[in-house]
């Protein structure tokens, strides 16, 4: 069971949070400029890396805020948590 | 009552002034306070405690702790009963009832023993090979196999006991209260850290309780008492005896089960907590879990009376019972010599069989001085066993290779054999916590190597492979200091203050599988490496011959380590056998992963208070008490209890629903619509948000106006619908489906927070704040008119508008919207007035025949009009166009969620599944929902399906059955006649129609 640091509330138990997959997938500004394939990438395709993963979590049983987590999928080590819109932090694996 | 024939005259941590009466297999016995069930049984000379799992061989108590593979009992009966409890872990209490299991008709005479006569046809993997094929017959075999091989019986009554859960946080969690653990807890406690010390036994002290050692030149006993007293004085230290750490998870999260009142017996129901599950987060963990003695594997080593040497020592020193007055110890190391000396001092006749040639340790010397006979360079090659007892053991000289025997057979008269193959560190928790193990050649065991990144843990004492008390004391102190330091405490002025002088041990001889006078795996004598699941060395050889060499395959093929003891005594020996066969090292063979729980955990403890309504809440509307009083039959919708229908006296569901449907269309009805999701939206960008969330345009919605909307995900698929009303400038009231309320709220919050943080919109769930009564039918206006001054005529209050008005004196929002197609008013009042509103409406409607109706009637009424229910007529693969709802998809808006997906090839293609109506050939026949629709009917499946029936009802207003279905190319099939094959083999012809049955 992870301990996750919510950027608003601090360190809390994993059971307060919900994971929502890969982070930093911006919704295309003008979807109609995208080919079907590009749009399909946005809607359907997600990375599944072994190692560092930037992902979205929401503090669903807490402040209900969304934020991002840099987590290692092998060790479950959390390198950083940060607010949406913040620059993706570079971390050393 | 039997007397305690094996009780020693003095010593032990038992209270001879407190005799305890208990029953085993319906026979009364007496033990003392401080006994375990196992020690009390041994005291009473009970040697047989069960039959083995596969061969039904008689088995006796083997150990004195959680590693026990044999002595599993059914504890208590009726609602209190628990199967597979270890007699070695049950503290004796007055009136305890236990019975043996896995033997029928009795432990002494067992029908299943025929299984051992035919053991040659029961090799490893037997069940898989024999019974899994043909697979159709497995169902038949399984019943009988399970009955024959069954362990205990699970209770069938509801458990009357209370179970609790507690969360705890600490700086240092010390697991294990032996010498190392006590030292660690004291050191960390002295530094000021918040410490939790847990131990599975009822007393702290660990191995010291069974020992005769000295610490600081005083008895270990006394040292333990002083340490406990010291810890009890520290306000930041919590001591948890009778508590087993069963699981060690990420980020130092440890789950431990405290058996709070189990030692009092099952008579505490309603008064006290039986077990408490601790969920502990620790900054630092110290594992001082000790070790478990390893057996030696030799011919017929499963006979009752064969025990771990250390267990014999425990029984003598801690419980003052002698398993027998004649004991043979069989060892490859010095550890058993401690048992030999303590046994001799207790007046027991002792022989030692040592596989080593000329053993030299200090303990061996001391033993020699006690004139105990040591047969060196020898092995036990057989056990003479009859009438429930060992009579003699056969001993032969072992050769240099350790694989053969030579010379003459000698015999020793004895009834108990104590075995010692050295010690296996209890690394289970370390391994659960994803720590890496390494094999240490000098000690011939796996020890903790590297902890996992996220689990700051240190290891002390025998858990790390140390076998000297002095080392354990020092390591415990160091571990406690470093853990406290890492947690931020100063340990600069702490100094080690406990030492012990240990005799220098001699080297062990690293063999565990001992030869006999026939090749292992052949002949009548069996070499069991695993007692719990009845697995023999021969089984491992078979596994290797058939190619199951990897340790994970070996485990599953032979079921080694898969019993409820998780192979605590067997796993390393199994690896040793496989290493030998493959001619490699144990390190190379590797270990399997240890998984929680360390020892079995009761369901009661896991569940705790989360039972019934505390597990699954029932959401009730403010009108619920009226529904109860008026005989509502409920339907679960999410967590909500919604009235499904209100039967009159003698009515079944069909009759009630038909009556309610007619009443609403001809007169009027009242539905409790409180459960609909409601979201209050405010802020200057609310329209921008609505335009993105819904498929239609929202710019022109004036205050007091309502609009229906469909919500799509980015795939372009419908996932919710509802009516949103403009309450005022930048203020909207959104409704969602009952089941989708939380989903839609999450959806809005996600987009506002992650993609559109620039939008100024505040979304608040107000589902619970408003009670809603939906008044529907041609007389709805008449009824509501009696309770409000607000004009309700078509001009003053047209369709899809909302008005603020008092209804029955209650401030209300009246929405003229409809889910039945009839004139409808959905009256929203603050939740606390919900019941008053409902009662006022029912009273006002009495002379108009107002009929309360439920969700089933609501479904029929909406289907008559072809209105969809999201989640029933849609399933996440359906676009608005598939529903024939193109009219609600804006052509003008440049963007909304899901729109771009409409032009994807698959979404825009011809022939997608589309929502249509179906009329059966037989108007009285109602097709089961979920039935498939086919074009080419065949006598039996497979048939190509066109789609399925999503909604199907008997409609009294249409005068026949109606159905909705999602069919491939459905819109072009209108007028076609198709078939619906049914489960009973018959079929029904259906005609494809429009979805509106009642224009």
XYZ file of C-alpha atoms in Angstrom, chain A residues 1-3 13-14 20 25-27 29 31-32 34-36 39-40 42-44 56 64-66 74-78 84, chain B residues 249-251 253 281 434 452-454 692 714-715 746 749-751 753-755 894-901 903-905:
60
model
C 0.000 0.000 0.000
C 1.613 3.197 -1.199
C 1.922 6.478 0.629
C -2.646 6.406 2.393
C -3.151 5.000 -1.092
C -6.156 7.380 -13.801
C -1.940 13.799 -22.646
C -3.343 17.171 -23.604
C -6.659 17.293 -25.383
C -6.846 22.156 -29.349
C -9.486 17.876 -32.986
C -10.369 18.338 -36.661
C -5.887 15.588 -36.503
C -5.943 12.568 -38.764
C -8.064 9.625 -37.625
C -7.078 11.182 -32.873
C -7.109 7.436 -32.201
C -5.124 10.453 -28.222
C -8.292 8.533 -27.378
C -7.100 4.950 -27.147
C -2.569 10.982 -13.066
C -10.925 15.550 -4.730
C -8.073 17.232 -6.556
C -6.296 15.803 -9.568
C 8.861 -1.796 -11.029
C 9.645 -0.608 -7.508
C 6.524 1.476 -6.864
C 8.885 4.200 -5.759
C 7.308 7.630 -6.074
C -1.658 19.650 -13.034
C 3.306 -4.476 2.247
C 4.715 -1.437 0.439
C 5.884 1.630 2.319
C 2.578 -1.098 5.910
C 2.494 2.270 9.215
C 10.002 -7.702 -1.677
C 13.122 -3.168 -1.126
C 13.508 0.541 -1.814
C 10.274 1.600 -0.169
C -18.389 20.850 -24.144
C -14.180 11.000 -26.099
C -14.926 7.756 -27.955
C -16.037 13.033 -11.381
C -14.240 17.799 -11.954
C -11.649 16.009 -14.082
C -12.120 18.294 -17.092
C -9.150 20.615 -13.102
C -6.986 19.046 -15.765
C -7.908 20.534 -19.156
C -17.266 23.498 -33.408
C -16.418 21.029 -30.676
C -17.767 18.973 -27.794
C -16.436 15.909 -26.028
C -16.652 12.916 -28.341
C -17.545 14.798 -31.505
C -14.308 14.129 -33.367
C -14.824 10.382 -32.917
C -15.985 10.755 -38.175
C -13.743 7.805 -37.322
C -14.179 4.983 -39.806
